[in-house]
Amino acid sequence: MEDAAPAAPPGGAFRDGPEARRMLDVREVYAEPAALASLRGRQILARLPGVPVTEVPGHWRIPSLHGNDGNVARWARVKTETLVLGVKQTLATRPNGRSADWIAPGASNGCAMACAYCYVPRRKGYANPITLFTNIEAIVAHVGRHVRAQGPKREPNQCDPVAWVYDIGENGDCSVDALVSDNAADLVAAFRRLPTAKASFATKFVNPDLLALDPQGRTRVRFSVMPGSDSRLLDIRTSPVADRIAAAADFLDAGYEVHFNLSPVVLRPGWQRDWAELLDHMDDVLPARVKEQAAAEIIMLTHNQQLHEVNLGWHPRAEDLLWQPAAQETKRSENGAVNVRYAREVKRDALLRLRELIAVHAPWLRVRYAF
């Protein structure tokens, strides 16, 4: 029997229930004046009556938050209790070509979850709560103009055979943002009106409220999965992996395209056995209609020296798996950050082995790309 995804409380939205409040129980807000004056900012604060608001000149660097090394010990608590409201100043869509054709300007930055390997906090110092951008109308308008400028997709690629794919959640998790903001709902609605494009976002949180957004096939949700033993150590404050897998059919039936991210793949003793068990579980519980349209991205672990040092202050056990200098090499990312990844030969062999495991245990799962 399949596990049931979390349900909304009787008579209300999921975001009003106890599970949502455990994820995001906002007790302080930092906000730019323009965000406070915006319609979306007022809507968000209306859901947070009595929560104190501190005005700040900019959302990116808040000394008491990002510049306070004492926040490392409160890493998860800050994510639970702090919210930042800002205005996204630079609206730019970047080419991608791996997970999506394009990276849209995100409507948020940061997350209430606390995955130990997350790349987003690497430049943010000692705290990484959700920052919500309240100029959602400008973001939606920018994306619409960009989609229309592309015209129809001229030839298929691994992102999608027909539609231009836009990642709308590069630096956050739309499912968690939806607990306190309608930004994700507005983006899903926008792509419903764009017949040549579709939105895409990865998530590690099952939010049943998204089932009511009526995406009509124009939004792809990518449930990130990994073996349970890794997730319990590294995916802090996320939905259990089994719940993410169990939710796939509900999201498909609600009009989403449903893919999976095998991400990140962490190499350690027994990793092949545990990935085989996870793939067997997916094969056992996913119905045929999910399998027929599913595809996967494989993303090998990339780590970072600064994040390693932050993690040592709040979750050092995670670094036993993530920080493996003997198997890793330095990599400079597109934004100039110095990261570490598995050495080329180690990564090549691991990807080959994981593809072999998929062929045996989940042969229906098409791999769109591996990175």
mmCIF file of C-alpha atoms in Angstrom:
data_model
loop_
_atom_site.group_PDB
_atom_site.id
_atom_site.type_symbol
_atom_site.label_atom_id
_atom_site.label_comp_id
_atom_site.label_asym_id
_atom_site.label_seq_id
_atom_site.Cartn_x
_atom_site.Cartn_y
_atom_site.Cartn_z
ATOM 1 C CA MET A 1 0.000 0.000 0.000
ATOM 2 C CA GLU A 2 1.359 3.446 -0.943
ATOM 3 C CA ASP A 3 2.162 5.951 1.777
ATOM 4 C CA ALA A 4 -0.225 8.888 1.921
ATOM 5 C CA ALA A 5 1.115 12.381 1.382
ATOM 6 C CA PRO A 6 0.491 14.944 4.147
ATOM 7 C CA ALA A 7 -3.057 16.254 4.056
ATOM 8 C CA ALA A 8 -4.470 19.687 4.675
ATOM 9 C CA PRO A 9 -6.150 20.143 8.051
ATOM 10 C CA PRO A 10 -9.946 19.748 7.971
ATOM 11 C CA GLY A 11 -11.557 22.926 6.696
ATOM 12 C CA GLY A 12 -8.300 24.747 5.985
ATOM 13 C CA ALA A 13 -5.139 24.959 3.940
ATOM 14 C CA PHE A 14 -2.098 22.863 4.745
ATOM 15 C CA ARG A 15 -0.126 26.040 5.435
ATOM 16 C CA ASP A 16 -2.446 26.779 8.368
ATOM 17 C CA GLY A 17 -1.812 23.415 10.022
ATOM 18 C CA PRO A 18 0.683 22.184 12.612
ATOM 19 C CA GLU A 19 3.118 20.568 10.157
ATOM 20 C CA ALA A 20 3.503 23.839 8.299
ATOM 21 C CA ARG A 21 4.050 25.732 11.551
ATOM 22 C CA ARG A 22 6.805 23.301 12.540
ATOM 23 C CA MET A 23 8.543 24.151 9.292
ATOM 24 C CA LEU A 24 8.014 27.914 9.404
ATOM 25 C CA ASP A 25 7.000 29.653 12.623
ATOM 26 C CA VAL A 26 7.967 33.241 11.853
ATOM 27 C CA ARG A 27 8.770 35.356 14.922
ATOM 28 C CA GLU A 28 10.792 38.162 13.355
ATOM 29 C CA VAL A 29 10.785 39.896 9.984
ATOM 30 C CA TYR A 30 13.497 42.017 8.394
ATOM 31 C CA ALA A 31 12.209 44.074 5.474
ATOM 32 C CA GLU A 32 13.244 46.736 3.013
ATOM 33 C CA PRO A 33 10.909 49.772 3.020
ATOM 34 C CA ALA A 34 9.859 49.123 -0.597
ATOM 35 C CA ALA A 35 8.963 45.534 0.274
ATOM 36 C CA LEU A 36 6.833 46.714 3.183
ATOM 37 C CA ALA A 37 4.986 49.128 0.909
ATOM 38 C CA SER A 38 4.284 46.544 -1.803
ATOM 39 C CA LEU A 39 1.031 44.634 -2.172
ATOM 40 C CA ARG A 40 2.766 41.274 -1.742
ATOM 41 C CA GLY A 41 4.639 42.512 1.308
ATOM 42 C CA ARG A 42 1.382 43.654 2.924
ATOM 43 C CA GLN A 43 -0.242 40.312 2.088
ATOM 44 C CA ILE A 44 2.608 38.380 3.718
ATOM 45 C CA LEU A 45 2.603 40.506 6.862
ATOM 46 C CA ALA A 46 -1.184 40.152 7.134
ATOM 47 C CA ARG A 47 -0.573 36.444 7.669
ATOM 48 C CA LEU A 48 1.875 37.245 10.470
ATOM 49 C CA PRO A 49 -0.104 39.427 12.908
ATOM 50 C CA GLY A 50 1.913 40.671 15.843
ATOM 51 C CA VAL A 51 5.293 39.618 14.425
ATOM 52 C CA PRO A 52 7.862 42.425 14.941
ATOM 53 C CA VAL A 53 9.278 43.987 11.779
ATOM 54 C CA THR A 54 12.722 45.571 11.521
ATOM 55 C CA GLU A 55 13.351 47.831 8.548
ATOM 56 C CA VAL A 56 16.702 47.308 6.841
ATOM 57 C CA PRO A 57 18.267 49.176 3.901
ATOM 58 C CA GLY A 58 18.892 45.976 1.938
ATOM 59 C CA HIS A 59 17.992 42.305 2.157
ATOM 60 C CA TRP A 60 21.367 40.892 1.165
ATOM 61 C CA ARG A 61 23.532 41.972 4.098
ATOM 62 C CA ILE A 62 21.880 42.356 7.495
ATOM 63 C CA PRO A 63 24.678 42.595 10.105
ATOM 64 C CA SER A 64 22.679 41.105 12.981
ATOM 65 C CA LEU A 65 21.742 38.181 10.737
ATOM 66 C CA HIS A 66 24.324 37.477 8.041
ATOM 67 C CA GLY A 67 27.236 39.110 9.844
ATOM 68 C CA ASN A 68 26.727 37.509 13.251
ATOM 69 C CA ASP A 69 28.839 34.367 13.667
ATOM 70 C CA GLY A 70 26.804 33.495 16.766
ATOM 71 C CA ASN A 71 23.953 32.565 14.432
ATOM 72 C CA VAL A 72 25.794 29.421 13.309
ATOM 73 C CA ALA A 73 24.775 27.651 16.510
ATOM 74 C CA ARG A 74 21.163 28.731 15.764
ATOM 75 C CA TRP A 75 21.311 27.735 12.077
ATOM 76 C CA ALA A 76 18.052 25.769 11.969
ATOM 77 C CA ARG A 77 16.249 27.987 14.481
ATOM 78 C CA VAL A 78 16.927 31.103 12.406
ATOM 79 C CA LYS A 79 15.515 29.307 9.360
ATOM 80 C CA THR A 80 12.359 28.470 11.318
ATOM 81 C CA GLU A 81 11.716 31.832 12.955
ATOM 82 C CA THR A 82 13.182 34.536 10.671
ATOM 83 C CA LEU A 83 11.819 35.894 7.402
ATOM 84 C CA VAL A 84 13.351 38.554 5.174
ATOM 85 C CA LEU A 85 11.337 40.630 2.672
ATOM 86 C CA GLY A 86 13.141 42.361 -0.162
ATOM 87 C CA VAL A 87 12.811 43.676 -3.681
ATOM 88 C CA LYS A 88 14.728 41.905 -6.429
ATOM 89 C CA GLN A 89 16.620 44.667 -8.184
ATOM 90 C CA THR A 90 18.160 42.789 -11.095
ATOM 91 C CA LEU A 91 15.748 40.834 -13.271
ATOM 92 C CA ALA A 92 17.733 38.637 -15.618
ATOM 93 C CA THR A 93 17.107 35.262 -17.224
ATOM 94 C CA ARG A 94 20.238 33.167 -17.726
ATOM 95 C CA PRO A 95 20.809 30.272 -20.125
ATOM 96 C CA ASN A 96 21.292 26.892 -18.439
ATOM 97 C CA GLY A 97 20.898 23.899 -20.740
ATOM 98 C CA ARG A 98 21.148 21.219 -18.043
ATOM 99 C CA SER A 99 18.165 21.087 -15.704
ATOM 100 C CA ALA A 100 16.336 23.743 -17.714
ATOM 101 C CA ASP A 101 16.808 25.828 -20.816
ATOM 102 C CA TRP A 102 16.732 29.000 -18.740
ATOM 103 C CA ILE A 103 17.083 30.107 -15.116
ATOM 104 C CA ALA A 104 14.353 32.637 -14.383
ATOM 105 C CA PRO A 105 14.837 35.379 -11.802
ATOM 106 C CA GLY A 106 13.907 33.691 -8.549
ATOM 107 C CA ALA A 107 11.109 34.915 -6.328
ATOM 108 C CA SER A 108 13.048 33.906 -3.214
ATOM 109 C CA ASN A 109 16.504 33.220 -1.857
ATOM 110 C CA GLY A 110 17.238 30.923 1.067
ATOM 111 C CA CYS A 111 15.106 28.277 2.703
ATOM 112 C CA ALA A 112 13.482 27.157 5.937
ATOM 113 C CA MET A 113 14.923 23.696 5.417
ATOM 114 C CA ALA A 114 18.552 23.048 6.376
ATOM 115 C CA CYS A 115 20.154 20.656 3.898
ATOM 116 C CA ALA A 116 23.802 20.436 4.891
ATOM 117 C CA TYR A 117 25.057 20.464 1.290
ATOM 118 C CA CYS A 118 22.936 23.422 0.047
ATOM 119 C CA TYR A 119 24.858 25.808 -2.214
ATOM 120 C CA VAL A 120 22.695 28.887 -1.503
ATOM 121 C CA PRO A 121 24.227 29.953 1.869
ATOM 122 C CA ARG A 122 27.810 29.869 0.619
ATOM 123 C CA ARG A 123 27.850 33.637 0.067
ATOM 124 C CA LYS A 124 25.466 34.675 2.835
ATOM 125 C CA GLY A 125 27.537 34.300 5.973
ATOM 126 C CA TYR A 126 26.145 32.867 9.161
ATOM 127 C CA ALA A 127 22.403 32.624 8.475
ATOM 128 C CA ASN A 128 20.271 31.590 5.508
ATOM 129 C CA PRO A 129 16.542 32.050 6.208
ATOM 130 C CA ILE A 130 13.999 32.644 3.453
ATOM 131 C CA THR A 131 14.186 35.975 1.670
ATOM 132 C CA LEU A 132 10.970 36.567 -0.270
ATOM 133 C CA PHE A 133 10.979 39.077 -3.107
ATOM 134 C CA THR A 134 7.773 41.065 -3.105
ATOM 135 C CA ASN A 135 7.962 42.567 -6.614
ATOM 136 C CA ILE A 136 6.427 39.406 -8.042
ATOM 137 C CA GLU A 137 4.509 41.321 -10.726
ATOM 138 C CA ALA A 138 7.794 42.557 -12.198
ATOM 139 C CA ILE A 139 9.280 39.043 -12.071
ATOM 140 C CA VAL A 140 6.249 37.538 -13.826
ATOM 141 C CA ALA A 141 6.226 40.285 -16.457
ATOM 142 C CA HIS A 142 9.950 39.795 -17.148
ATOM 143 C CA VAL A 143 9.520 36.053 -17.612
ATOM 144 C CA GLY A 144 6.559 36.552 -19.921
ATOM 145 C CA ARG A 145 8.537 38.932 -22.129
ATOM 146 C CA HIS A 146 11.456 36.523 -22.257
ATOM 147 C CA VAL A 147 9.263 33.553 -23.211
ATOM 148 C CA ARG A 148 7.520 35.492 -25.961
ATOM 149 C CA ALA A 149 10.871 36.676 -27.341
ATOM 150 C CA GLN A 150 12.021 33.058 -27.812
ATOM 151 C CA GLY A 151 9.092 32.055 -29.989
ATOM 152 C CA PRO A 152 8.349 28.333 -30.372
ATOM 153 C CA LYS A 153 11.101 25.879 -29.492
ATOM 154 C CA ARG A 154 12.743 24.995 -32.764
ATOM 155 C CA GLU A 155 14.186 21.590 -31.912
ATOM 156 C CA PRO A 156 13.931 19.152 -29.014
ATOM 157 C CA ASN A 157 16.641 18.840 -26.389
ATOM 158 C CA GLN A 158 17.113 16.963 -23.136
ATOM 159 C CA CYS A 159 15.341 19.724 -21.171
ATOM 160 C CA ASP A 160 12.087 19.152 -23.061
ATOM 161 C CA PRO A 161 11.138 18.096 -26.595
ATOM 162 C CA VAL A 162 8.639 20.910 -27.182
ATOM 163 C CA ALA A 163 8.618 23.608 -24.479
ATOM 164 C CA TRP A 164 11.208 26.061 -23.241
ATOM 165 C CA VAL A 165 11.859 25.074 -19.603
ATOM 166 C CA TYR A 166 12.408 27.821 -17.007
ATOM 167 C CA ASP A 167 13.717 26.971 -13.530
ATOM 168 C CA ILE A 168 11.761 29.207 -11.150
ATOM 169 C CA GLY A 169 13.325 28.014 -7.879
ATOM 170 C CA GLU A 170 17.094 28.038 -8.293
ATOM 171 C CA ASN A 171 17.848 29.558 -4.871
ATOM 172 C CA GLY A 172 14.888 28.419 -2.803
ATOM 173 C CA ASP A 173 12.142 25.822 -2.501
ATOM 174 C CA CYS A 174 8.800 26.908 -3.964
ATOM 175 C CA SER A 175 6.905 24.365 -1.841
ATOM 176 C CA VAL A 176 8.148 25.955 1.382
ATOM 177 C CA ASP A 177 7.786 29.526 0.104
ATOM 178 C CA ALA A 178 4.102 28.750 -0.501
ATOM 179 C CA LEU A 179 3.583 28.378 3.259
ATOM 180 C CA VAL A 180 3.729 32.146 3.638
ATOM 181 C CA SER A 181 3.562 33.684 0.151
ATOM 182 C CA ASP A 182 1.606 33.362 -3.093
ATOM 183 C CA ASN A 183 4.704 33.931 -5.234
ATOM 184 C CA ALA A 184 4.833 30.289 -6.354
ATOM 185 C CA ALA A 185 1.104 30.324 -7.152
ATOM 186 C CA ASP A 186 1.549 33.434 -9.288
ATOM 187 C CA LEU A 187 4.392 31.831 -11.254
ATOM 188 C CA VAL A 188 2.445 28.611 -11.847
ATOM 189 C CA ALA A 189 -0.508 30.687 -13.063
ATOM 190 C CA ALA A 190 1.760 32.701 -15.351
ATOM 191 C CA PHE A 191 3.153 29.615 -17.095
ATOM 192 C CA ARG A 192 -0.362 28.256 -17.521
ATOM 193 C CA ARG A 193 -0.808 31.150 -19.953
ATOM 194 C CA LEU A 194 2.469 30.527 -21.829
ATOM 195 C CA PRO A 195 1.935 27.668 -24.315
ATOM 196 C CA THR A 196 5.560 27.563 -25.521
ATOM 197 C CA ALA A 197 7.144 27.246 -22.060
ATOM 198 C CA LYS A 198 6.890 25.438 -18.764
ATOM 199 C CA ALA A 199 8.113 26.207 -15.264
ATOM 200 C CA SER A 200 10.282 23.796 -13.298
ATOM 201 C CA PHE A 201 11.339 23.608 -9.675
ATOM 202 C CA ALA A 202 12.981 21.054 -7.411
ATOM 203 C CA THR A 203 11.593 20.383 -3.946
ATOM 204 C CA LYS A 204 12.232 18.344 -0.831
ATOM 205 C CA PHE A 205 9.000 19.345 0.898
ATOM 206 C CA VAL A 206 5.520 17.982 0.244
ATOM 207 C CA ASN A 207 3.026 20.843 0.360
ATOM 208 C CA PRO A 208 -0.485 19.642 -0.566
ATOM 209 C CA ASP A 209 -1.636 23.236 -1.098
ATOM 210 C CA LEU A 210 0.200 23.170 -4.443
ATOM 211 C CA LEU A 211 -2.248 20.539 -5.681
ATOM 212 C CA ALA A 212 -4.905 23.252 -6.038
ATOM 213 C CA LEU A 213 -2.876 25.521 -8.363
ATOM 214 C CA ASP A 214 -4.097 23.900 -11.612
ATOM 215 C CA PRO A 215 -0.815 23.985 -13.603
ATOM 216 C CA GLN A 216 -2.385 22.260 -16.630
ATOM 217 C CA GLY A 217 0.881 20.549 -17.548
ATOM 218 C CA ARG A 218 2.863 23.802 -17.695
ATOM 219 C CA THR A 219 4.874 23.228 -14.488
ATOM 220 C CA ARG A 220 7.348 20.428 -13.815
ATOM 221 C CA VAL A 221 7.960 19.515 -10.188
ATOM 222 C CA ARG A 222 11.171 17.613 -9.501
ATOM 223 C CA PHE A 223 11.117 15.655 -6.241
ATOM 224 C CA SER A 224 14.673 15.314 -4.932
ATOM 225 C CA VAL A 225 15.420 11.873 -3.524
ATOM 226 C CA MET A 226 18.345 10.067 -1.927
ATOM 227 C CA PRO A 227 18.739 6.998 0.302
ATOM 228 C CA GLY A 228 17.003 7.397 3.626
ATOM 229 C CA SER A 229 20.180 7.002 5.677
ATOM 230 C CA ASP A 230 21.779 9.914 3.814
ATOM 231 C CA SER A 231 18.624 12.025 3.982
ATOM 232 C CA ARG A 232 18.231 11.630 7.729
ATOM 233 C CA LEU A 233 21.759 12.983 8.219
ATOM 234 C CA LEU A 234 21.911 15.593 5.453
ATOM 235 C CA ASP A 235 18.326 16.642 4.537
ATOM 236 C CA ILE A 236 17.553 18.394 7.798
ATOM 237 C CA ARG A 237 13.938 19.588 8.248
ATOM 238 C CA THR A 238 12.729 18.154 4.929
ATOM 239 C CA SER A 239 9.842 15.809 4.177
ATOM 240 C CA PRO A 240 10.868 12.142 4.442
ATOM 241 C CA VAL A 241 12.012 10.741 1.105
ATOM 242 C CA ALA A 242 9.216 8.154 1.160
ATOM 243 C CA ASP A 243 6.660 10.985 1.446
ATOM 244 C CA ARG A 244 8.139 12.787 -1.555
ATOM 245 C CA ILE A 245 7.914 9.630 -3.645
ATOM 246 C CA ALA A 246 4.392 8.882 -2.416
ATOM 247 C CA ALA A 247 3.266 12.392 -3.417
ATOM 248 C CA ALA A 248 4.284 11.970 -7.060
ATOM 249 C CA ALA A 249 0.979 10.474 -8.227
ATOM 250 C CA ASP A 250 -1.076 13.174 -6.488
ATOM 251 C CA PHE A 251 0.943 15.906 -8.191
ATOM 252 C CA LEU A 252 0.681 14.214 -11.567
ATOM 253 C CA ASP A 253 -3.086 13.888 -11.173
ATOM 254 C CA ALA A 254 -3.256 17.588 -10.214
ATOM 255 C CA GLY A 255 -1.735 18.578 -13.555
ATOM 256 C CA TYR A 256 1.992 18.728 -12.895
ATOM 257 C CA GLU A 257 4.684 16.966 -14.841
ATOM 258 C CA VAL A 258 6.611 14.950 -12.242
ATOM 259 C CA HIS A 259 10.322 14.207 -12.484
ATOM 260 C CA PHE A 260 12.921 13.197 -9.917
ATOM 261 C CA ASN A 261 16.297 14.560 -8.914
ATOM 262 C CA LEU A 262 18.694 11.869 -7.707
ATOM 263 C CA SER A 263 20.506 14.463 -5.722
ATOM 264 C CA PRO A 264 23.010 14.785 -4.366
ATOM 265 C CA VAL A 265 24.744 11.474 -4.846
ATOM 266 C CA VAL A 266 27.107 11.122 -1.881
ATOM 267 C CA LEU A 267 29.822 8.498 -2.161
ATOM 268 C CA ARG A 268 30.499 6.497 0.988
ATOM 269 C CA PRO A 269 30.687 2.802 1.953
ATOM 270 C CA GLY A 270 27.455 1.053 0.962
ATOM 271 C CA TRP A 271 26.191 3.819 -1.323
ATOM 272 C CA GLN A 272 25.474 1.442 -4.207
ATOM 273 C CA ARG A 273 23.435 -0.917 -2.046
ATOM 274 C CA ASP A 274 21.361 1.920 -0.591
ATOM 275 C CA TRP A 275 20.672 3.519 -3.968
ATOM 276 C CA ALA A 276 19.559 0.131 -5.290
ATOM 277 C CA GLU A 277 17.126 -0.158 -2.373
ATOM 278 C CA LEU A 278 15.777 3.341 -3.047
ATOM 279 C CA LEU A 279 15.253 2.577 -6.738
ATOM 280 C CA ASP A 280 13.504 -0.672 -5.807
ATOM 281 C CA HIS A 281 11.202 1.290 -3.512
ATOM 282 C CA MET A 282 10.360 3.748 -6.297
ATOM 283 C CA ASP A 283 9.659 0.851 -8.649
ATOM 284 C CA ASP A 284 7.388 -0.786 -6.083
ATOM 285 C CA VAL A 285 5.252 2.209 -5.068
ATOM 286 C CA LEU A 286 5.014 4.461 -8.118
ATOM 287 C CA PRO A 287 2.030 3.747 -10.370
ATOM 288 C CA ALA A 288 2.449 3.189 -14.089
ATOM 289 C CA ARG A 289 1.130 6.636 -15.009
ATOM 290 C CA VAL A 290 3.974 8.281 -13.053
ATOM 291 C CA LYS A 291 6.621 5.992 -14.532
ATOM 292 C CA GLU A 292 5.448 6.594 -18.099
ATOM 293 C CA GLN A 293 6.252 10.306 -17.955
ATOM 294 C CA ALA A 294 9.067 10.353 -15.375
ATOM 295 C CA ALA A 295 12.629 11.409 -16.006
ATOM 296 C CA ALA A 296 15.562 12.003 -13.691
ATOM 297 C CA GLU A 297 18.518 14.277 -13.161
ATOM 298 C CA ILE A 298 21.599 12.842 -11.468
ATOM 299 C CA ILE A 299 23.567 15.430 -9.518
ATOM 300 C CA MET A 300 26.790 14.407 -7.823
ATOM 301 C CA LEU A 301 27.755 16.180 -4.616
ATOM 302 C CA THR A 302 29.533 19.510 -4.878
ATOM 303 C CA HIS A 303 30.755 21.078 -1.635
ATOM 304 C CA ASN A 304 32.440 24.292 -0.517
ATOM 305 C CA GLN A 305 35.118 25.278 2.010
ATOM 306 C CA GLN A 306 33.074 28.107 3.546
ATOM 307 C CA LEU A 307 29.990 25.936 3.938
ATOM 308 C CA HIS A 308 32.155 23.173 5.400
ATOM 309 C CA GLU A 309 33.320 25.586 8.095
ATOM 310 C CA VAL A 310 29.755 26.766 8.830
ATOM 311 C CA ASN A 311 28.523 23.176 9.064
ATOM 312 C CA LEU A 312 31.224 22.339 11.583
ATOM 313 C CA GLY A 313 29.575 24.889 13.865
ATOM 314 C CA TRP A 314 26.074 23.393 13.815
ATOM 315 C CA HIS A 315 26.125 19.900 12.258
ATOM 316 C CA PRO A 316 29.659 18.440 12.212
ATOM 317 C CA ARG A 317 28.454 14.867 11.679
ATOM 318 C CA ALA A 318 27.319 15.801 8.186
ATOM 319 C CA GLU A 319 30.866 16.732 7.263
ATOM 320 C CA ASP A 320 31.987 13.150 7.849
ATOM 321 C CA LEU A 321 30.165 12.362 4.592
ATOM 322 C CA LEU A 322 30.431 15.647 2.712
ATOM 323 C CA TRP A 323 34.079 16.567 3.231
ATOM 324 C CA GLN A 324 36.251 13.896 1.625
ATOM 325 C CA PRO A 325 39.488 15.589 0.450
ATOM 326 C CA ALA A 326 41.039 12.312 -0.718
ATOM 327 C CA ALA A 327 38.244 11.842 -3.273
ATOM 328 C CA GLN A 328 37.573 15.493 -4.145
ATOM 329 C CA GLU A 329 39.181 18.183 -6.284
ATOM 330 C CA THR A 330 38.839 21.960 -6.511
ATOM 331 C CA LYS A 331 36.327 23.431 -8.947
ATOM 332 C CA ARG A 332 35.663 27.119 -9.650
ATOM 333 C CA SER A 333 31.967 27.677 -10.279
ATOM 334 C CA GLU A 334 30.396 30.045 -12.811
ATOM 335 C CA ASN A 335 29.925 32.708 -10.108
ATOM 336 C CA GLY A 336 33.602 32.558 -9.123
ATOM 337 C CA ALA A 337 33.222 30.534 -5.912
ATOM 338 C CA VAL A 338 35.825 27.868 -5.176
ATOM 339 C CA ASN A 339 34.068 24.558 -4.587
ATOM 340 C CA VAL A 340 35.146 20.947 -4.294
ATOM 341 C CA ARG A 341 33.720 18.027 -6.243
ATOM 342 C CA TYR A 342 34.578 14.397 -6.690
ATOM 343 C CA ALA A 343 37.706 13.851 -8.752
ATOM 344 C CA ARG A 344 36.973 13.273 -12.424
ATOM 345 C CA GLU A 345 37.731 9.548 -12.431
ATOM 346 C CA VAL A 346 35.796 8.980 -9.190
ATOM 347 C CA LYS A 347 32.778 10.868 -10.551
ATOM 348 C CA ARG A 348 32.874 9.108 -13.932
ATOM 349 C CA ASP A 349 32.935 5.657 -12.346
ATOM 350 C CA ALA A 350 30.156 6.523 -9.886
ATOM 351 C CA LEU A 351 27.886 7.872 -12.620
ATOM 352 C CA LEU A 352 28.448 4.754 -14.697
ATOM 353 C CA ARG A 353 27.574 2.539 -11.734
ATOM 354 C CA LEU A 354 24.452 4.540 -10.850
ATOM 355 C CA ARG A 355 23.199 4.329 -14.430
ATOM 356 C CA GLU A 356 23.703 0.558 -14.255
ATOM 357 C CA LEU A 357 21.673 0.436 -11.022
ATOM 358 C CA ILE A 358 18.863 2.394 -12.652
ATOM 359 C CA ALA A 359 18.844 0.034 -15.640
ATOM 360 C CA VAL A 360 18.410 -2.936 -13.312
ATOM 361 C CA HIS A 361 16.150 -1.582 -10.562
ATOM 362 C CA ALA A 362 14.122 1.164 -12.295
ATOM 363 C CA PRO A 363 14.503 0.661 -16.058
ATOM 364 C CA TRP A 364 11.541 2.969 -16.734
ATOM 365 C CA LEU A 365 13.427 5.955 -15.269
ATOM 366 C CA ARG A 366 14.925 7.944 -18.152
ATOM 367 C CA VAL A 367 18.016 9.948 -17.195
ATOM 368 C CA ARG A 368 17.759 13.425 -18.717
ATOM 369 C CA TYR A 369 21.212 14.516 -17.648
ATOM 370 C CA ALA A 370 23.936 13.718 -15.138
ATOM 371 C CA PHE A 371 26.222 16.328 -13.611
#
